[in-house]
Coordinates of C-alpha atoms in Angstrom, one line a residue:
Chain I
M1 CA 100.9 109.6 78.3
N2 CA 102.8 112.7 79.6
N3 CA 99.9 114.1 81.5
K4 CA 99.0 111.9 84.2
F5 CA 95.6 113.9 84.8
D6 CA 94.4 112.4 81.8
A7 CA 93.8 109.4 83.7
L8 CA 91.0 110.9 85.5
K9 CA 89.0 111.3 82.3
D10 CA 86.3 108.8 82.0
D11 CA 87.4 105.9 80.0
D12 CA 83.6 104.2 79.4
S13 CA 82.1 106.9 77.9
G14 CA 84.4 107.1 74.9
D15 CA 84.1 110.7 74.0
H16 CA 87.4 112.0 75.2
E17 CA 88.2 114.3 71.8
Q18 CA 86.5 117.1 74.0
D19 CA 89.5 116.7 76.4
Q20 CA 92.7 117.2 74.6
G21 CA 95.1 119.9 75.5
S22 CA 98.4 120.8 73.4
P23 CA 101.5 119.8 74.9
K24 CA 102.4 122.5 75.8
D25 CA 99.0 122.5 78.3
S26 CA 100.5 119.3 79.5
E27 CA 103.3 120.9 80.8
K28 CA 101.8 123.7 83.1
E29 CA 99.6 121.2 84.1
K30 CA 102.5 118.8 85.2
I31 CA 104.0 122.2 87.0
E32 CA 100.4 122.8 88.9
D33 CA 100.7 119.0 90.1
D34 CA 103.9 119.3 91.2
D35 CA 102.8 122.5 93.9
K36 CA 99.8 120.6 94.4
E37 CA 101.8 117.7 95.7
Q38 CA 103.6 119.8 98.2
I39 CA 100.5 121.2 99.4
I40 CA 99.4 117.7 100.2
I41 CA 102.5 116.8 102.0
K42 CA 102.4 119.8 104.1
K43 CA 99.1 119.1 105.4
K44 CA 99.2 117.4 108.7
M45 CA 97.8 113.8 108.7
V46 CA 93.9 113.8 109.8
V47 CA 93.3 111.9 113.3
P48 CA 90.1 110.8 114.9
G49 CA 88.9 113.2 117.3
A50 CA 88.2 112.6 121.1
G51 CA 85.3 110.1 121.4
E52 CA 84.7 109.4 117.8
H53 CA 85.5 105.8 116.2
P54 CA 88.7 105.6 114.7
L55 CA 88.4 104.1 110.9
Q56 CA 90.6 101.1 109.6
Y57 CA 92.6 103.7 107.0
N58 CA 91.8 107.3 106.7
Y59 CA 90.3 108.6 103.4
T60 CA 90.0 111.4 101.2
F61 CA 87.0 112.7 99.1
W62 CA 87.6 114.0 96.0
Y63 CA 85.2 115.6 93.4
S64 CA 85.7 116.0 89.5
R65 CA 83.8 117.3 86.8
R66 CA 84.4 117.7 82.9
T67 CA 83.8 121.1 82.0
P68 CA 81.2 121.4 78.8
G69 CA 83.1 121.6 75.3
R70 CA 86.8 122.1 75.2
P71 CA 88.2 122.8 78.3
A72 CA 90.3 126.2 78.7
S73 CA 93.7 124.7 78.3
T74 CA 95.7 125.2 81.4
Q75 CA 92.9 125.3 83.8
S76 CA 91.4 121.9 82.5
Y77 CA 92.7 119.9 85.2
E78 CA 92.0 122.6 88.2
Q79 CA 88.7 122.4 87.2
N80 CA 88.5 118.8 86.9
I81 CA 89.6 117.7 90.0
K82 CA 89.1 118.9 93.8
Q83 CA 89.8 117.5 97.1
I84 CA 87.2 117.9 99.6
G85 CA 88.8 116.6 102.6
S86 CA 90.3 113.8 104.5
F87 CA 88.7 112.0 107.3
A88 CA 89.9 109.2 109.9
S89 CA 86.9 108.4 111.6
V90 CA 83.3 107.6 111.5
E91 CA 82.1 110.9 112.7
Q92 CA 84.3 113.2 110.5
F93 CA 83.2 110.8 107.4
W94 CA 79.6 111.9 108.4
R95 CA 80.4 115.7 108.6
F96 CA 81.9 115.6 105.1
Y97 CA 79.1 113.4 103.7
S98 CA 76.3 115.1 105.0
H99 CA 77.5 118.3 103.5
M100 CA 77.8 117.0 100.0
I101 CA 75.3 116.7 97.2
R102 CA 74.0 113.2 96.8
P103 CA 75.7 111.8 93.5
G104 CA 72.1 111.1 92.0
D105 CA 71.8 115.0 92.2
L106 CA 74.7 116.0 90.7
T107 CA 74.6 117.7 87.1
G108 CA 76.9 117.3 83.8
H109 CA 79.5 114.5 83.7
S110 CA 80.6 114.6 87.3
D111 CA 82.8 112.0 89.7
F112 CA 82.8 111.8 93.2
H113 CA 85.7 109.6 94.6
L114 CA 86.3 108.3 97.6
F115 CA 90.0 106.7 98.0
K116 CA 92.7 105.9 100.8
E117 CA 94.5 108.8 101.8
G118 CA 97.7 109.3 100.1
I119 CA 96.1 107.1 97.0
K120 CA 95.2 109.5 94.1
P121 CA 92.5 108.5 91.8
M122 CA 94.6 108.0 89.1
W123 CA 95.6 104.6 87.5
E124 CA 99.3 105.9 87.6
D125 CA 99.3 106.0 91.3
D126 CA 101.7 103.4 92.8
A127 CA 98.8 101.6 94.4
N128 CA 96.8 101.5 91.3
K129 CA 99.1 100.9 88.4
M130 CA 99.1 96.9 88.9
G131 CA 95.6 97.4 89.8
G132 CA 92.0 97.2 88.6
K133 CA 88.4 97.6 89.3
W134 CA 85.0 96.5 89.1
I135 CA 82.4 98.4 87.4
I136 CA 78.7 98.3 87.7
R137 CA 76.5 100.6 85.3
L138 CA 73.3 101.5 87.3
R139 CA 70.2 102.6 85.5
K140 CA 69.3 106.6 86.6
G141 CA 67.9 106.6 89.8
L142 CA 70.2 104.1 91.9
A143 CA 73.4 106.0 92.3
S144 CA 73.1 107.7 95.6
R145 CA 71.7 104.5 97.1
C146 CA 74.3 102.2 95.9
W147 CA 77.0 104.8 96.3
E148 CA 76.4 105.4 99.9
N149 CA 76.1 101.1 100.3
L150 CA 79.3 100.7 98.7
I151 CA 81.5 103.8 100.5
L152 CA 79.9 102.3 104.0
A153 CA 81.0 98.8 103.0
M154 CA 84.3 100.3 102.2
L155 CA 85.1 102.1 105.3
G156 CA 83.5 99.5 107.3
E157 CA 86.3 97.2 106.1
Q158 CA 83.5 94.9 104.7
F159 CA 85.5 93.2 101.5
M160 CA 87.8 91.4 103.6
V161 CA 90.7 91.7 101.5
G162 CA 93.3 92.8 103.6
E163 CA 95.1 96.2 101.9
E164 CA 93.6 95.5 98.7
I165 CA 90.9 98.0 98.2
C166 CA 92.1 101.7 96.9
G167 CA 89.1 103.5 96.5
A168 CA 85.8 103.7 94.9
V169 CA 84.3 105.8 92.4
V170 CA 80.7 107.0 91.3
S171 CA 80.4 108.6 87.6
V172 CA 77.5 110.4 87.0
R173 CA 76.5 110.2 83.1
F174 CA 74.0 111.1 80.7
Q175 CA 72.1 107.7 80.3
E176 CA 73.3 106.1 83.4
D177 CA 75.5 106.4 86.3
I178 CA 78.8 104.1 87.0
I179 CA 80.1 102.8 90.6
S180 CA 83.1 101.4 90.5
I181 CA 85.4 99.9 93.2
W182 CA 89.5 99.9 92.8
N183 CA 92.1 96.8 93.9
K184 CA 95.7 97.2 93.9
T185 CA 96.6 93.8 92.3
A186 CA 94.4 92.9 89.1
S187 CA 96.0 89.4 88.7
D188 CA 94.8 88.6 92.4
Q189 CA 91.8 86.6 91.4
A190 CA 90.7 85.3 94.8
T191 CA 90.5 89.3 96.1
T192 CA 88.7 90.4 92.8
A193 CA 86.3 87.3 93.1
R194 CA 85.9 88.2 97.2
I195 CA 85.0 91.8 96.0
R196 CA 82.6 90.8 93.3
D197 CA 80.6 88.7 95.8
T198 CA 80.9 91.7 98.5
L199 CA 79.7 94.1 95.9
R200 CA 76.6 91.9 95.1
R201 CA 75.6 91.1 99.0
V202 CA 76.1 94.7 100.1
L203 CA 75.0 96.9 97.0
N204 CA 71.5 94.0 96.8
L205 CA 71.7 94.2 93.1
P206 CA 69.2 92.9 90.6
P207 CA 70.6 89.3 89.7
N208 CA 70.6 90.5 86.1
T209 CA 73.1 93.4 86.9
I210 CA 76.3 93.0 84.9
M211 CA 79.6 93.4 86.7
E212 CA 82.4 93.7 84.5
Y213 CA 86.2 93.8 85.9
K214 CA 88.5 96.0 84.1
T215 CA 92.4 96.3 84.6
H216 CA 94.2 99.8 84.6
T217 CA 96.7 98.9 82.4
D218 CA 93.7 97.7 79.7
S219 CA 92.5 101.1 80.7
I220 CA 95.4 103.2 79.7
K221 CA 95.8 101.0 76.6
A222 CA 92.6 101.7 75.8
W223 CA 93.0 105.5 76.2
E224 CA 96.2 105.8 74.3
D225 CA 95.1 103.8 71.4
F226 CA 92.1 106.1 71.0
H227 CA 94.6 109.1 70.9
G228 CA 97.0 107.8 68.8
L229 CA 94.1 106.9 66.3
V230 CA 92.7 110.6 66.8
N231 CA 96.0 112.3 65.9
A232 CA 97.1 109.8 63.3
S233 CA 93.9 110.9 61.3
G234 CA 94.4 114.7 61.8
G235 CA 93.2 114.8 65.6
R236 CA 92.3 118.4 66.6
Chain Y
M1 CA 99.4 95.4 145.1
S2 CA 99.8 91.8 144.5
T3 CA 102.7 90.9 141.6
D4 CA 101.3 86.9 141.8
F5 CA 100.0 86.8 137.9
Q6 CA 100.0 82.9 137.9
K7 CA 96.7 82.4 139.4
T8 CA 95.3 84.0 136.5
N9 CA 92.3 82.6 134.6
A10 CA 92.4 84.6 131.6
K11 CA 92.0 82.6 128.0
A12 CA 92.4 83.4 124.4
I13 CA 89.3 84.9 123.0
P14 CA 87.6 82.7 120.8
S15 CA 88.0 83.5 116.6
T16 CA 84.9 82.0 115.9
R17 CA 81.9 79.6 116.9
T18 CA 79.3 77.6 115.3
V19 CA 76.1 78.5 114.6
A20 CA 73.7 76.0 112.9
V21 CA 71.3 77.6 110.5
N22 CA 68.5 75.3 109.9
E23 CA 65.9 77.8 108.7
A24 CA 66.0 80.8 106.1
D25 CA 64.2 83.1 108.6
H26 CA 67.1 82.3 111.1
M27 CA 69.5 84.2 109.2
P28 CA 70.1 87.8 110.3
H29 CA 68.5 90.5 108.6
D30 CA 71.9 93.0 107.8
Y31 CA 73.8 91.6 105.6
S32 CA 77.0 92.1 107.8
T33 CA 75.9 90.3 110.9
T34 CA 76.9 86.6 111.2
P35 CA 74.3 84.1 112.8
G36 CA 74.6 83.9 116.3
G37 CA 75.3 87.7 116.3
T38 CA 78.5 89.7 115.5
L39 CA 81.5 88.8 118.0
F40 CA 83.6 91.9 117.6
S41 CA 83.4 95.4 116.2
T42 CA 87.4 94.8 116.1
T43 CA 89.1 91.2 115.3
P44 CA 91.0 89.5 117.8
G45 CA 93.9 91.0 118.6
G46 CA 92.7 94.6 117.1
T47 CA 94.3 94.1 113.9
R48 CA 91.1 95.3 111.9
I49 CA 88.1 97.6 112.6
I50 CA 85.1 96.2 111.1
Y51 CA 81.5 98.2 111.6
D52 CA 78.6 97.1 109.9
R53 CA 76.4 99.3 108.1
K54 CA 73.6 99.9 110.8
F55 CA 76.3 101.0 113.1
L56 CA 77.9 103.7 110.4
L57 CA 74.2 104.8 110.1
E58 CA 73.6 105.2 113.7
C59 CA 76.6 107.2 114.2
R60 CA 75.3 109.9 111.9
S61 CA 73.0 110.9 114.6
S62 CA 75.9 111.7 116.9
P63 CA 76.4 115.4 117.4
L64 CA 80.0 114.8 116.6
A65 CA 78.7 113.8 113.3
R66 CA 76.7 116.6 112.5
T67 CA 79.1 120.0 112.7
P68 CA 80.4 121.2 109.1
P69 CA 83.9 119.8 108.3
R70 CA 87.0 122.3 108.6
G71 CA 88.2 123.2 105.5
L72 CA 85.1 122.0 103.7
P73 CA 85.5 123.9 100.2
T74 CA 82.7 125.9 98.4
I75 CA 81.7 123.8 95.3
P76 CA 78.5 125.1 94.2
G77 CA 76.1 122.3 93.1
V78 CA 78.6 120.0 94.9
T79 CA 79.1 121.3 98.9
S80 CA 76.9 124.4 98.5
P81 CA 74.0 125.3 96.8
P82 CA 74.3 126.0 93.5
T83 CA 73.3 129.8 93.5
K84 CA 73.7 132.4 96.2
E85 CA 70.0 133.7 96.0
P86 CA 68.3 134.3 99.0
N87 CA 65.5 131.5 98.8
A88 CA 68.2 128.5 97.6
K89 CA 70.1 129.1 101.0
A90 CA 66.8 128.8 102.7
V91 CA 65.8 125.1 101.1
N92 CA 66.6 122.8 104.2
G93 CA 69.6 124.9 105.5
E94 CA 73.0 123.7 104.3
L95 CA 72.5 120.2 104.7
L96 CA 72.7 118.7 101.3
N97 CA 72.9 114.8 101.9
N98 CA 71.0 114.2 104.9
N99 CA 68.8 111.6 104.6
S100 CA 67.4 112.1 108.3
I101 CA 65.8 115.4 107.1
V102 CA 62.3 115.2 105.7
A103 CA 62.5 114.9 101.6
P104 CA 65.8 116.9 100.9
E105 CA 66.2 114.8 97.8
T106 CA 63.2 116.2 96.5
S107 CA 63.9 120.0 97.1
N108 CA 67.6 119.5 96.4
A109 CA 66.6 118.0 93.0
E110 CA 64.3 120.6 92.0
M111 CA 66.5 123.3 93.2
F112 CA 69.5 121.8 91.0
K113 CA 66.8 121.4 88.0
A114 CA 66.0 125.0 88.2
N115 CA 70.2 125.6 88.5
N116 CA 71.1 123.8 85.8
Q117 CA 74.4 125.8 84.8
L118 CA 76.8 124.7 87.4
K119 CA 79.1 127.8 87.8
E120 CA 82.8 127.1 87.5
F121 CA 84.5 126.4 90.8
K122 CA 87.9 127.3 91.6
C123 CA 90.7 125.1 93.0
F124 CA 92.9 125.8 95.9

């Protein structure tokens, strides 16, 4: 795919047709992304303040929302994802978190992403491209509590898998919500098993909860197959 | 000052110790506490900074954790109330995600239902 932002689109709901832009749009978005990368690089790395509790890693909050109907072409990415901010300490985390709406109260087709600083919440990021994610589908009403428990476990280094964790996502959808945690190496079964077991422990999930592991290469392939199919049949 | 360092009795930090657990009641209540207590907030040698959920939640009440973050973007319905109506802002101040304040979920949820149409936001 030549539009890396497509990776941000939900790969679980199967209604990607809303999001197609023309190749021209993709080019424009690419240029905007280059500009954006430079802005991010220029920003100083955030550090813990005096008297604050440092975290093992710095993290960045992101928010994305699918615009209803077809996106207004060139702006589709800009309207789709936004950095909320980065933090380096427990206290800085709470400052952001306490000024954000709870995921269960979000409207529409929205996601919060919390990734280590420097890792974009995209399949193609160097840290993610060999990786995958555990996915847990939640009935409505559970997302806020599960998301909080998930990110507190991640920030507090409860997963004990070294450098493997990349970030976490909560996706608000119409019928259900989805939380996921991404790691670097999908083929590392000891790591993925440990992440699964930690998730069970920290989220207090009902015993019948289904947990699914999906590699990002599978996600990319599914996305490309889907779009190949759409284009072959005339597309939009 | 003495430079005689040979008389020191320093020992290595123990990495683990064994605690027998015979009854389920003796297991710690919190998921991140090990039987016998959690020994380190930092691993031996300071290689990894670990916090349990209880500690992180306690930090939330610190004054350092309550000031609004610098450079928080205004995203209606996400980092700020969805409308600019005067009465919308009066609901619970600005704290959108603050569990410690009485029933913010209810008030925010109602507010959001009433304002179902999110305004578009701009990036950068």
